[in-house]
Short mmCIF file of C-alpha atoms and ligand atoms in Angstrom, two decimals:
data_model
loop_
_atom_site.label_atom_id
_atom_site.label_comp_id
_atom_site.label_asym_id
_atom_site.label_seq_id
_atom_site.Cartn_x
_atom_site.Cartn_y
_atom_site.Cartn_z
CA UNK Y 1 15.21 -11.47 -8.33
CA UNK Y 2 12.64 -11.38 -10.72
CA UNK Y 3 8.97 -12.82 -10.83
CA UNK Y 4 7.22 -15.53 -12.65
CA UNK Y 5 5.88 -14.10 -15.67
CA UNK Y 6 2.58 -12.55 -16.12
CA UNK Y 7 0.09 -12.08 -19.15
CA UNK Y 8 -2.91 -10.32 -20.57
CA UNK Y 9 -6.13 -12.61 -20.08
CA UNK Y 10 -8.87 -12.01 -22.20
CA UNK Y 11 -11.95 -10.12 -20.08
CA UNK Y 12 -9.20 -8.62 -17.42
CA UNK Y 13 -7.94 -4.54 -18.38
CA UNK Y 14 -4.83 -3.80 -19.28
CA UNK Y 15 -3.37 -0.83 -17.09
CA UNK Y 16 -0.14 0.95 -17.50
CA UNK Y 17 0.06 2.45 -13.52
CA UNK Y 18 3.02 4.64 -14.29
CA UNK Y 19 1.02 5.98 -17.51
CA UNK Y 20 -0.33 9.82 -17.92
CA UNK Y 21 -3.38 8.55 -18.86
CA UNK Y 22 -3.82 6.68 -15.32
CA UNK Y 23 -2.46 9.55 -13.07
CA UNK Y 24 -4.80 11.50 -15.09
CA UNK Y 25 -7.95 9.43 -15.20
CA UNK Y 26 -7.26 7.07 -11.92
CA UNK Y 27 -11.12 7.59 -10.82
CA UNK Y 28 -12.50 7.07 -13.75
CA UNK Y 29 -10.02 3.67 -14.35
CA UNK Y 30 -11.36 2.43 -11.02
CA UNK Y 31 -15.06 2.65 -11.61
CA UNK Y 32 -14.72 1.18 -14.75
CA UNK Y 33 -13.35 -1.74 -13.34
CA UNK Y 34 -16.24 -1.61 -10.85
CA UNK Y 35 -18.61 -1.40 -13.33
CA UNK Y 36 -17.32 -4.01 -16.11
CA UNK Y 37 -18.08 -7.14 -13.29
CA UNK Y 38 -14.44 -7.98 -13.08
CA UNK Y 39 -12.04 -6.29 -10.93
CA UNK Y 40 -9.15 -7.29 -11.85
CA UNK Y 41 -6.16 -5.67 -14.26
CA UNK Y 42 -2.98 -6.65 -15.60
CA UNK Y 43 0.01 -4.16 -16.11
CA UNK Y 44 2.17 -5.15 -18.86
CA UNK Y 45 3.99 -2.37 -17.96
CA UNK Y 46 6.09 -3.97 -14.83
CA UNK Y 47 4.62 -7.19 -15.11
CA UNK Y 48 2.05 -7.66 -12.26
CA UNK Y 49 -1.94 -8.24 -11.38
CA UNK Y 50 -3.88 -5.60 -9.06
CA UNK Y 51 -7.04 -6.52 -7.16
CA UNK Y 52 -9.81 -3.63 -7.12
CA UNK Y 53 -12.69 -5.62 -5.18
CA UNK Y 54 -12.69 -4.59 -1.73
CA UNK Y 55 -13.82 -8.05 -1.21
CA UNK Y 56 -11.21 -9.83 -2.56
CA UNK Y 57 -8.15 -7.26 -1.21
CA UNK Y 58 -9.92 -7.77 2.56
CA UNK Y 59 -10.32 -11.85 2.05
CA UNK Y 60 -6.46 -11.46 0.36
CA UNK Y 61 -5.26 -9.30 3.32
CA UNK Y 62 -6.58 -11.54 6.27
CA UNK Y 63 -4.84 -14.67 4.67
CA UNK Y 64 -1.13 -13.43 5.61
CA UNK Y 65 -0.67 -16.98 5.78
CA UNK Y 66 -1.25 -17.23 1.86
CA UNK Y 67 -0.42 -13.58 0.60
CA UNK Y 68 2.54 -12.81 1.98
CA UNK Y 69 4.89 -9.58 2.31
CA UNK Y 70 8.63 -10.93 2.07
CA UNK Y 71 9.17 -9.85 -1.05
CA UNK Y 72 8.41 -5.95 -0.02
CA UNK Y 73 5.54 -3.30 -0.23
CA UNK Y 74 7.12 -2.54 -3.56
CA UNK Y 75 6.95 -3.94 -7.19
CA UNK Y 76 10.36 -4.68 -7.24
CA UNK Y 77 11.58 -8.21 -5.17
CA UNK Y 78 13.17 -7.16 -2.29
CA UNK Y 79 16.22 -9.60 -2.31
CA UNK Y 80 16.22 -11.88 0.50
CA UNK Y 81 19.77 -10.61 2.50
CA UNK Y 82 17.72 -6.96 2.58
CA UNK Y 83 16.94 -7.30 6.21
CA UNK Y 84 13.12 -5.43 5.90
CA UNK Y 85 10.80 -4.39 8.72
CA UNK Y 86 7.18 -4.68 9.37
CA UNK Y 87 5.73 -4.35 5.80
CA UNK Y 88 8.43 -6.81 4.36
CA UNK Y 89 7.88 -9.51 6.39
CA UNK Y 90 5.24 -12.06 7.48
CA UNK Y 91 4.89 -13.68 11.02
CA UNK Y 92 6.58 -14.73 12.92
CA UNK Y 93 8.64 -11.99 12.73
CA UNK Y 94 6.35 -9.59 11.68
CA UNK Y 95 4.03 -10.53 14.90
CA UNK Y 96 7.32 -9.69 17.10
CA UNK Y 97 7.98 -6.43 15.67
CA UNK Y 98 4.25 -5.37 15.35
CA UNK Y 99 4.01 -6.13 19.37
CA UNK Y 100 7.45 -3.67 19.31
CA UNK Y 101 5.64 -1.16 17.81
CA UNK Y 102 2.35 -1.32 19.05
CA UNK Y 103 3.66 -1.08 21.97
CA UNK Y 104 5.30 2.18 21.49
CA UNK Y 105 2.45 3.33 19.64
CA UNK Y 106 0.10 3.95 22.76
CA UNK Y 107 -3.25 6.12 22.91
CA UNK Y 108 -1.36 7.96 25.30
CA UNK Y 109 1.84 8.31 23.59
CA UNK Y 110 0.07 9.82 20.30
CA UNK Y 111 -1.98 12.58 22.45
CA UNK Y 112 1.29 13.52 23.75
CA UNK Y 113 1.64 15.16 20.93
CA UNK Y 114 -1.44 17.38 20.39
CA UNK Y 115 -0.11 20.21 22.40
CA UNK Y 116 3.59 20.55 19.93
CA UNK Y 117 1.22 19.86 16.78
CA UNK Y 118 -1.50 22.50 17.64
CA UNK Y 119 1.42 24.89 18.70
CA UNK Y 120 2.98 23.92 15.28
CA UNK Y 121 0.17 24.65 12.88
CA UNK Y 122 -0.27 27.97 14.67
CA UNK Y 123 2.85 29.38 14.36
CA UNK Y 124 3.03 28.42 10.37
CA UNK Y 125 -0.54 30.37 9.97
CA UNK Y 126 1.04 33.02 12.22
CA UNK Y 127 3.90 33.52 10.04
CA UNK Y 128 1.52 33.95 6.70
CA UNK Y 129 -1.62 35.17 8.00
CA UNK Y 130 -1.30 39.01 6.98
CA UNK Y 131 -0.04 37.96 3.77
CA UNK Y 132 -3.65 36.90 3.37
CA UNK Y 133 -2.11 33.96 0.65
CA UNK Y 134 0.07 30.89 0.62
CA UNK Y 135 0.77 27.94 -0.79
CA UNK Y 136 -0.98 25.62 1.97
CA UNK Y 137 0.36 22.54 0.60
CA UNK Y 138 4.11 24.09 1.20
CA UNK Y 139 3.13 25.76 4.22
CA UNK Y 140 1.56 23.24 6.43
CA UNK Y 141 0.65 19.81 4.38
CA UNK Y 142 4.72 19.18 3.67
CA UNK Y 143 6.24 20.41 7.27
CA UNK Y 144 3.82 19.37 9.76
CA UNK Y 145 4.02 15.31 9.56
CA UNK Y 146 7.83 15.60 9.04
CA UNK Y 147 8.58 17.78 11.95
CA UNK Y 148 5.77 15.25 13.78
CA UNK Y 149 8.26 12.25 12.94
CA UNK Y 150 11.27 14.37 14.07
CA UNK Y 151 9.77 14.95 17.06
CA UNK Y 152 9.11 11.34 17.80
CA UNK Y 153 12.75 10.34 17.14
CA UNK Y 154 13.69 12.72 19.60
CA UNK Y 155 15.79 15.47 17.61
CA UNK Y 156 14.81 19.13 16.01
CA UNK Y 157 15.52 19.52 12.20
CA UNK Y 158 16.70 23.01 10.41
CA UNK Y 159 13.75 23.75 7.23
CA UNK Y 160 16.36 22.85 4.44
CA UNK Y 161 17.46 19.63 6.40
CA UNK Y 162 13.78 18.86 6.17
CA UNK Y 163 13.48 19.95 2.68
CA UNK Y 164 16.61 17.76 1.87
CA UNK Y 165 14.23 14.66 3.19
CA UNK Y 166 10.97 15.29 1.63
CA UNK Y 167 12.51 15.64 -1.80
CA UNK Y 168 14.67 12.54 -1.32
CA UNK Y 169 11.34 10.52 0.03
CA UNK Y 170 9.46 11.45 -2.55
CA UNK Y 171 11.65 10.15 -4.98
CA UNK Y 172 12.05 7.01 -2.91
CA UNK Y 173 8.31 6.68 -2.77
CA UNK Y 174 8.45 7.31 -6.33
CA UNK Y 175 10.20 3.95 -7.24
CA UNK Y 176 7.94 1.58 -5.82
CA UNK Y 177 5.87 0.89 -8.94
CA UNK Y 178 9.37 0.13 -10.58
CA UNK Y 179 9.78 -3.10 -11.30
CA UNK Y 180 13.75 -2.90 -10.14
CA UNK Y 181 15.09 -1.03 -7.40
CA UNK Y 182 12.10 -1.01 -6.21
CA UNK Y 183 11.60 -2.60 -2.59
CA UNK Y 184 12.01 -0.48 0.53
CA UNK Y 185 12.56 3.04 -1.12
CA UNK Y 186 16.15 3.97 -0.29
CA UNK Y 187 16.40 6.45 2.20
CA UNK Y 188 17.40 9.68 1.47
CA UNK Y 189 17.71 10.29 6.15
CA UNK Y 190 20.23 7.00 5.96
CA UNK Y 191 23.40 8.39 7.47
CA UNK Y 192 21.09 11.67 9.32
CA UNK Y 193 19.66 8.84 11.41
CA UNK Y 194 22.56 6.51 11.94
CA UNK Y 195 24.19 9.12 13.26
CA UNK Y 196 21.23 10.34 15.87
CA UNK Y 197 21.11 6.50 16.95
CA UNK Y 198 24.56 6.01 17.56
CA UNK Y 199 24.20 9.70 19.83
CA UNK Y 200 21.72 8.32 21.41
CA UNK Y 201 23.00 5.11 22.37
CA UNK Y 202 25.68 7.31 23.96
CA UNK Y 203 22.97 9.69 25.93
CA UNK Y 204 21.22 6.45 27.15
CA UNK Y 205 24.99 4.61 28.32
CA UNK Y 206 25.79 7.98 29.98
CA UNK Y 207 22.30 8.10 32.25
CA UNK Y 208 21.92 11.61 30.14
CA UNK Y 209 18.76 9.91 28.37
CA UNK Y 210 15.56 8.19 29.83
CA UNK Y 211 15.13 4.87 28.40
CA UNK Y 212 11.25 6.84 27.42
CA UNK Y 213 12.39 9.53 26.56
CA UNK Y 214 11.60 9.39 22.74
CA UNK Y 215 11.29 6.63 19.88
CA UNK Y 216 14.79 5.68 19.58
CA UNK Y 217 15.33 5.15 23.48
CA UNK Y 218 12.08 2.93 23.66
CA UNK Y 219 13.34 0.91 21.04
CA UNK Y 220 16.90 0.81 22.11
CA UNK Y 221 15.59 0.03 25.97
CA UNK Y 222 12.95 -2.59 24.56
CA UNK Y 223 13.44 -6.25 25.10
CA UNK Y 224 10.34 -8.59 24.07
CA UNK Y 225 10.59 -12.49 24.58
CA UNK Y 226 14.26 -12.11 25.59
CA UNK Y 227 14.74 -9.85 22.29
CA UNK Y 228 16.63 -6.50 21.84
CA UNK Y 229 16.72 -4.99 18.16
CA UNK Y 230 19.79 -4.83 16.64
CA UNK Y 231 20.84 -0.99 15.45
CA UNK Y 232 20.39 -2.65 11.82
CA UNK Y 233 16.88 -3.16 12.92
CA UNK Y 234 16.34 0.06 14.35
CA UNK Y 235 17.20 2.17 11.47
CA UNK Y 236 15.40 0.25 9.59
CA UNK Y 237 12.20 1.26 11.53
CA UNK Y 238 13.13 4.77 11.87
CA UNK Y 239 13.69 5.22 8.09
CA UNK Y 240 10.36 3.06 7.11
CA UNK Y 241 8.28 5.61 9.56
CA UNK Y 242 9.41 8.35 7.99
CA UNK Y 243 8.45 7.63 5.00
CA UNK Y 244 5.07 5.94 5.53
CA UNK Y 245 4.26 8.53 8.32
CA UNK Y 246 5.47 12.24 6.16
CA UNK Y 247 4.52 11.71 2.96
CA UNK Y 248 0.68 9.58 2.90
CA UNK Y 249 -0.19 12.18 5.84
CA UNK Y 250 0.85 15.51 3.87
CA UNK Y 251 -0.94 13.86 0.72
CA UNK Y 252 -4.14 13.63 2.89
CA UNK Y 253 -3.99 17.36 4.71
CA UNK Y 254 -3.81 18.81 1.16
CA UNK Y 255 -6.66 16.33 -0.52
CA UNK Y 256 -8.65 17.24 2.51
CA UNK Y 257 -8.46 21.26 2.03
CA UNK Y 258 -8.53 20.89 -1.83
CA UNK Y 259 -11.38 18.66 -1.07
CA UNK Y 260 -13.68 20.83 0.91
CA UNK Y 261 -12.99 23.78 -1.64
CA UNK Y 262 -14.29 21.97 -4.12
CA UNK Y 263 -17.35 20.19 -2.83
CA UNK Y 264 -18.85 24.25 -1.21
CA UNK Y 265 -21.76 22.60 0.28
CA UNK Y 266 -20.22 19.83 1.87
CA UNK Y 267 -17.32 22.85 3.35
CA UNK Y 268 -20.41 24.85 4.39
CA UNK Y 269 -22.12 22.07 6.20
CA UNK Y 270 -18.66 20.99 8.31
CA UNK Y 271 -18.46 24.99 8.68
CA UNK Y 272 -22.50 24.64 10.50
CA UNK Y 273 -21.37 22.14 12.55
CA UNK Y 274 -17.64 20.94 13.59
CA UNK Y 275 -18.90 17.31 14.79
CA UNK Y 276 -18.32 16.23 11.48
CA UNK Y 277 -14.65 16.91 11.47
CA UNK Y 278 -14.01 13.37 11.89
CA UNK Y 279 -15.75 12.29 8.99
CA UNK Y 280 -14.55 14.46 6.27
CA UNK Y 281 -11.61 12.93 7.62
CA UNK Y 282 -12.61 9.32 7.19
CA UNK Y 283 -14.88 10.60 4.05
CA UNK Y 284 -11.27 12.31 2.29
CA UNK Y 285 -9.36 9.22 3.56
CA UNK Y 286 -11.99 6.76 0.99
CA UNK Y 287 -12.31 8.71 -1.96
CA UNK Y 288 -9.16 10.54 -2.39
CA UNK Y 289 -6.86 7.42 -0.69
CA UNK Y 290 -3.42 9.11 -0.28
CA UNK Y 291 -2.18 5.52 -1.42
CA UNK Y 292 -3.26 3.68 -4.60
CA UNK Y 293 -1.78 0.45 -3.52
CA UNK Y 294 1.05 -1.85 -2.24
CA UNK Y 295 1.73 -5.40 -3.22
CA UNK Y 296 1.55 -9.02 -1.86
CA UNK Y 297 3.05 -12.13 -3.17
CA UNK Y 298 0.70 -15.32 -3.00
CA UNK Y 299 2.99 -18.45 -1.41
CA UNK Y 300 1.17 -20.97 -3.34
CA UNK Y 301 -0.36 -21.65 -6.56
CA UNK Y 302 -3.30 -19.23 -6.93
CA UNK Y 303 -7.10 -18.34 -8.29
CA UNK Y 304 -7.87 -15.27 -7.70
CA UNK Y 305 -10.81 -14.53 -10.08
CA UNK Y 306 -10.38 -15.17 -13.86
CA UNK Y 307 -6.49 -14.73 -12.61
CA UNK Y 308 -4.42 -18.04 -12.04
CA UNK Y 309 -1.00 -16.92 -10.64
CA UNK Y 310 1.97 -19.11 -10.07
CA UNK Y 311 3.55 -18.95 -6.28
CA UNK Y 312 4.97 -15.03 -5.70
CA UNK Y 313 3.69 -13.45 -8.47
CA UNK Y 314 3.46 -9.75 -7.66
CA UNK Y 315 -0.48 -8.27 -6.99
CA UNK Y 316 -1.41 -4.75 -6.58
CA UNK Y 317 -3.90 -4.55 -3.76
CA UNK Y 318 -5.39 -1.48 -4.65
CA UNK Y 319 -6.36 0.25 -1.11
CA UNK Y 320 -7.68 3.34 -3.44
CA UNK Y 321 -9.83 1.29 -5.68
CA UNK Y 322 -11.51 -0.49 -2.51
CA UNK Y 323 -12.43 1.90 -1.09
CA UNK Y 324 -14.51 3.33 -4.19
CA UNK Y 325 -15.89 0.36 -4.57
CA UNK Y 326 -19.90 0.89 -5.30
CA UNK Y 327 -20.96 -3.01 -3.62
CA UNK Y 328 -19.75 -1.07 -0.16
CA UNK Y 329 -19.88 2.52 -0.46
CA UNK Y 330 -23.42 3.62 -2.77
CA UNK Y 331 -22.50 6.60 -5.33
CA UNK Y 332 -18.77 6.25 -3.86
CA UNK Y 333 -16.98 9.14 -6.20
CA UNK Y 334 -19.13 11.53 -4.33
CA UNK Y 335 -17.62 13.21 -1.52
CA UNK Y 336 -20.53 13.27 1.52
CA UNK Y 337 -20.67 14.34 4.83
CA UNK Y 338 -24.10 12.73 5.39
CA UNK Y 339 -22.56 9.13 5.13
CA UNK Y 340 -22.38 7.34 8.40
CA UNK Y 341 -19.30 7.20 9.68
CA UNK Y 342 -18.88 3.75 10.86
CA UNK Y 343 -19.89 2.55 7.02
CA UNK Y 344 -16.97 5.03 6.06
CA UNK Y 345 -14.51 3.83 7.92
CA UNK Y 346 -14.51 0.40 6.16
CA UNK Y 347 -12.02 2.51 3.55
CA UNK Y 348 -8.74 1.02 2.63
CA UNK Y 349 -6.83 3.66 2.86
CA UNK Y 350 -4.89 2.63 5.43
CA UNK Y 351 -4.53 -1.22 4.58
CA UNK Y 352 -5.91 -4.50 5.62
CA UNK Y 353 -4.95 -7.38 8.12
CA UNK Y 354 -1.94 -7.79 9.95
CA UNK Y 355 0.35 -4.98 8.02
CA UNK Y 356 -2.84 -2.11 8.40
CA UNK Y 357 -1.11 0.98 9.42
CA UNK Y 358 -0.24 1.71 12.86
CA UNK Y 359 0.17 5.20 12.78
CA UNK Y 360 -3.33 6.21 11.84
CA UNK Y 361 -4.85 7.50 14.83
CA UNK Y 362 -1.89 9.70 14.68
CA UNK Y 363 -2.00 11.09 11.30
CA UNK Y 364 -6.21 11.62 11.91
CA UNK Y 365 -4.78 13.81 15.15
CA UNK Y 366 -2.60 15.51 13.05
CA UNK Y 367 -5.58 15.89 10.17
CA UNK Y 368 -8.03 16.98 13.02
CA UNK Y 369 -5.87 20.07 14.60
CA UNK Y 370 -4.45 21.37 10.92
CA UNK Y 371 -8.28 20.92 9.80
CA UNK Y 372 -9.44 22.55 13.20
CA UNK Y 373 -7.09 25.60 12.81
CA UNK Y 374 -7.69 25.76 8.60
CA UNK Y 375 -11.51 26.83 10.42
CA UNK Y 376 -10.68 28.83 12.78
CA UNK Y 377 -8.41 31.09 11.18
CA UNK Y 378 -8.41 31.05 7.66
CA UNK Y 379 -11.47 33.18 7.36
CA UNK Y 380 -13.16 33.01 3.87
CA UNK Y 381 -10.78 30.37 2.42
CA UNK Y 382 -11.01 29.66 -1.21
CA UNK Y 383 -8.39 28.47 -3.91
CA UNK Y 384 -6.10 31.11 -5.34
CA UNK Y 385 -4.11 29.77 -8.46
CA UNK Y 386 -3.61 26.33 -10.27
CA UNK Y 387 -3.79 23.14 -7.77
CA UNK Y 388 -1.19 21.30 -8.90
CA UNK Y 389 -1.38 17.72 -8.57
CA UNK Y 390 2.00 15.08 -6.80
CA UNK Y 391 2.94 13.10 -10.61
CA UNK Y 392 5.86 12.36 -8.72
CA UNK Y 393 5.46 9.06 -7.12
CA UNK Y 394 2.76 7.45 -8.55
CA UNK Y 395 1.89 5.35 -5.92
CA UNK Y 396 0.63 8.27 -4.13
CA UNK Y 397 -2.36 10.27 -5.19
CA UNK Y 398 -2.56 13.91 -4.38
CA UNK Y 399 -1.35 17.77 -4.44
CA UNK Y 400 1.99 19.38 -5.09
CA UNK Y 401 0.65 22.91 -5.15
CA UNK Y 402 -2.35 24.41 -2.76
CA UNK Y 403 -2.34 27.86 -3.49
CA UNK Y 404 -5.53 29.45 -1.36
CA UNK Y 405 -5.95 32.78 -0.13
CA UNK Y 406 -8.52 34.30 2.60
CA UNK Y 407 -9.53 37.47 4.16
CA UNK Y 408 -8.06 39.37 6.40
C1 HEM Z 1 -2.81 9.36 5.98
C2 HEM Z 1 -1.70 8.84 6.42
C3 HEM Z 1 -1.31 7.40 6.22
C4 HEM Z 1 -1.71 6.50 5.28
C5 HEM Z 1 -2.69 6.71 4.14
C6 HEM Z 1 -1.03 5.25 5.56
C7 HEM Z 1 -1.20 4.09 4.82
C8 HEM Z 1 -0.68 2.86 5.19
C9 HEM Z 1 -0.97 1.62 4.51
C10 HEM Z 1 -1.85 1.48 3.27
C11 HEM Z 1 -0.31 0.63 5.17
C12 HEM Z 1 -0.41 -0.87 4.86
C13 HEM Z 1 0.79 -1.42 4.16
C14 HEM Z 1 0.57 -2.84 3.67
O1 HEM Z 1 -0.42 -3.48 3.98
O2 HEM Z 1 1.42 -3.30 2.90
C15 HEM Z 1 0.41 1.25 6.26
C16 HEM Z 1 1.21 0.59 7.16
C17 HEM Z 1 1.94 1.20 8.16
N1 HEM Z 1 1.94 2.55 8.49
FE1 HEM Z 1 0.80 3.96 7.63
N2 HEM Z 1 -0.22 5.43 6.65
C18 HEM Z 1 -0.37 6.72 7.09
C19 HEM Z 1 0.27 7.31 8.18
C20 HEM Z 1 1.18 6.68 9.00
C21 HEM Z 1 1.88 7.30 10.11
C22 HEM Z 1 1.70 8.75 10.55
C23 HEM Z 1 2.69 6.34 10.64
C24 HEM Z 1 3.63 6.43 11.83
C25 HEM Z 1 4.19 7.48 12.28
C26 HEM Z 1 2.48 5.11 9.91
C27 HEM Z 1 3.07 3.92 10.20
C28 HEM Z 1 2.76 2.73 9.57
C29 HEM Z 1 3.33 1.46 9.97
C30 HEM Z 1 4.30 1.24 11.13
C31 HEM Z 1 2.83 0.49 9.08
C32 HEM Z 1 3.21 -0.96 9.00
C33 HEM Z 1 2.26 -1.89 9.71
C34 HEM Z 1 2.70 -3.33 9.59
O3 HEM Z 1 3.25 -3.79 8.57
O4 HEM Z 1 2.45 -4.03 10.58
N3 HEM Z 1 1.57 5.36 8.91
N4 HEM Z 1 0.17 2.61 6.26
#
């Protein structure tokens, strides 16, 4: 399906998202459309409107009622028969998985995983600490939220199994600001997690699996309002958490190590005092947003500024752009660790309204231990080579390549 059509409006930018220019200048695009007193743009390229305020994308993201998600995260339409999960559709289905999830999703249930991750990250720095060098990004940044997913799901992975995924996500991630085939990235895990499902349906009929045991049993085992999830359903959660839980979390361990590097007083004053762990966290998570943005389609006719859409045109709430915005966040390019924390977390980065991200307190546990052990054991850490930055999906801004090096 396509969209109605969209056009240039006199006084609104003109941005070409997939463009080398963007990917290159993306800061300096966003404060621009700060500063000019109207944030709004229009991509020829793709055909679609993106929202900058953070105003606007919080008043657009409360009114799920209005903006809605049916058509997909993506730019591309996801076509109605695609059965989608959680951020492809709007109440009142979305409010009976979201209870699904959320309830899986327990304080509890993410701490249960601090020992594995903390044993995790110290066995990668084991492996390369003599060598004095690595490629952080490689080491740490790419495994550690994979293997975290894995471990949810209830099943180990060999590295080039895992290396097999993260290529094939990245590619999937990579073709959601194309305007076809471009809704729920395909997956690369597909048959990899049919298969686990259908083994553990077996484990669970047997009485060799507890209906707790992992991800997949809960949601097997889980009945809400008189509901089970079909497998259909089940995969399709399985395959959307990996790839909103791997990739946005290893974008945001690398921008937070590439981050600190660069900013030397703001490393040294975290270094003085390791209270303010959390906030480089939050600080990283607002200017450096691992995501620039995902869409909505509005159900009725629309004003949205100098912008009058027809019902589902395709808008780019840009979480990145939000949370740089200079009405909420003074001098907001600069990365500061004397901010206060509670101002900071007003970011983006992790969404709005009904769809915001579930799985954040788990990816800042996650950011918190790698962070934690970075400090403890990477004496003298500094950047060793040519930080390479992720062109690959350009949804997502961050690192490919994290050479660093410290003493030993
Ligand atoms: C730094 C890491 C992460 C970032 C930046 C991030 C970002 C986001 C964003 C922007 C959304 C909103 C989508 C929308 O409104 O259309 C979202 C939703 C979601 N994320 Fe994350 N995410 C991260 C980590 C994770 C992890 C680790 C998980 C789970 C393991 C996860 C699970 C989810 C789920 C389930 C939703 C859908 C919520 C809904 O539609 O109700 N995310 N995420």
């Amino acid at each position: 399906m396509a969209g109605p059509k969209t056009h240039a409006i006199p006084g609104v930018a003109e941005i070409d998202f997939n463009s080398e220019h963007f990917l290159k200048n993306y800061k300096q695009v966003y404060m621009d459309l700060h500063a000019g007193g109207c944030p709004f743009a229009h991509s020829s390229e793709g055909d679609f409107y993106a929202v900058a305020a953070h105003k606007e994308i919080v008043e657009a993201c409360v009114r799920a009622d209005q903006w809605s998600s049916k058509f997909g995260p993506g730019l591309g339409y996801q076509p109605p028969e695609t059965p989608g999960v959680l951020v492809s559709v709007d109440p009142p289905e979305h409010t009976f998985e979201a209870r699904l999830v959320g309830k899986a999703f327990s304080k509890t249930y993410f701490d249960s995983f601090i020992p594995g991750i903390r044993a995790f990250v110290n066995g990668k720095i084991d492996a390369v600490f003599a060598d004095g060098r690595c490629d952080l990004h490689e080491t740490l940044s790419e495994p550690l939220p994979l293997w975290v997913i894995f471990q949810m799901f209830g099943r180990a992975t060999d590295p080039a199994e895992m290396k097999a995924f993260r290529e094939g996500l990245l590619y999937g991630v990579g073709q959601m600001l194309r305007p076809s085939n471009a809704g729920t990235p395909p997956n690369p895990a597909t048959h990899f997690l049919a298969d686990h499902l259908a083994e553990t349906r077996r484990r669970l009929a047997a009485g060799e699996a507890e209906p707790d045991e992992n991800l997949l049993t809960r949601f097997i085992s889980s009945e809400i309002g008189g509901r089970r999830l079909t497998d259909e359903k089940i995969l399709g959660f399985c395959s959307f958490l990996l790839t909103a839980g791997s990739a946005t979390t290893t974008i945001l361990l690398s921008n937070l190590v590439h981050r600190l590097l660069t900013t030397p007083d703001q490393f040294a004053k975290l270094r003085a005092d390791r209270s303010l762990v959390p906030l480089a966290i939050e600080e990283c998570l607002r200017v450096d947003a691992p995501v620039h943005g995902l869409f909505r389609t509005n159900n009725q006719p629309t004003r949205l500024g100098p912008l009058e859409l027809e019902p589902d045109t395709k808008v780019m709430m840009l979480w990145a752009a939000g949370s740089l915005d200079p009405t909420v966040f003074p001098d907001p390019t600069r990365f500061d660790l004397d901010r206060d924390i509670d101002q900071v977390r007003k970011h983006l980065a992790f969404g709005y309204g009904i769809h915001i991200c579930r799985g954040a307190p788990l990816s800042r546990i996650e950011a918190q231990l790698f962070l934690e052990a970075v400090l403890d054991r990477l004496p003298g850490l500094r950047l060793d080579g040519e930080v390479v930055p992720e062109t690959r999906a350009p949804v997502l801004q961050g690192i490919r390549k994290l050479p660093v090096a410290w003493d030993v």
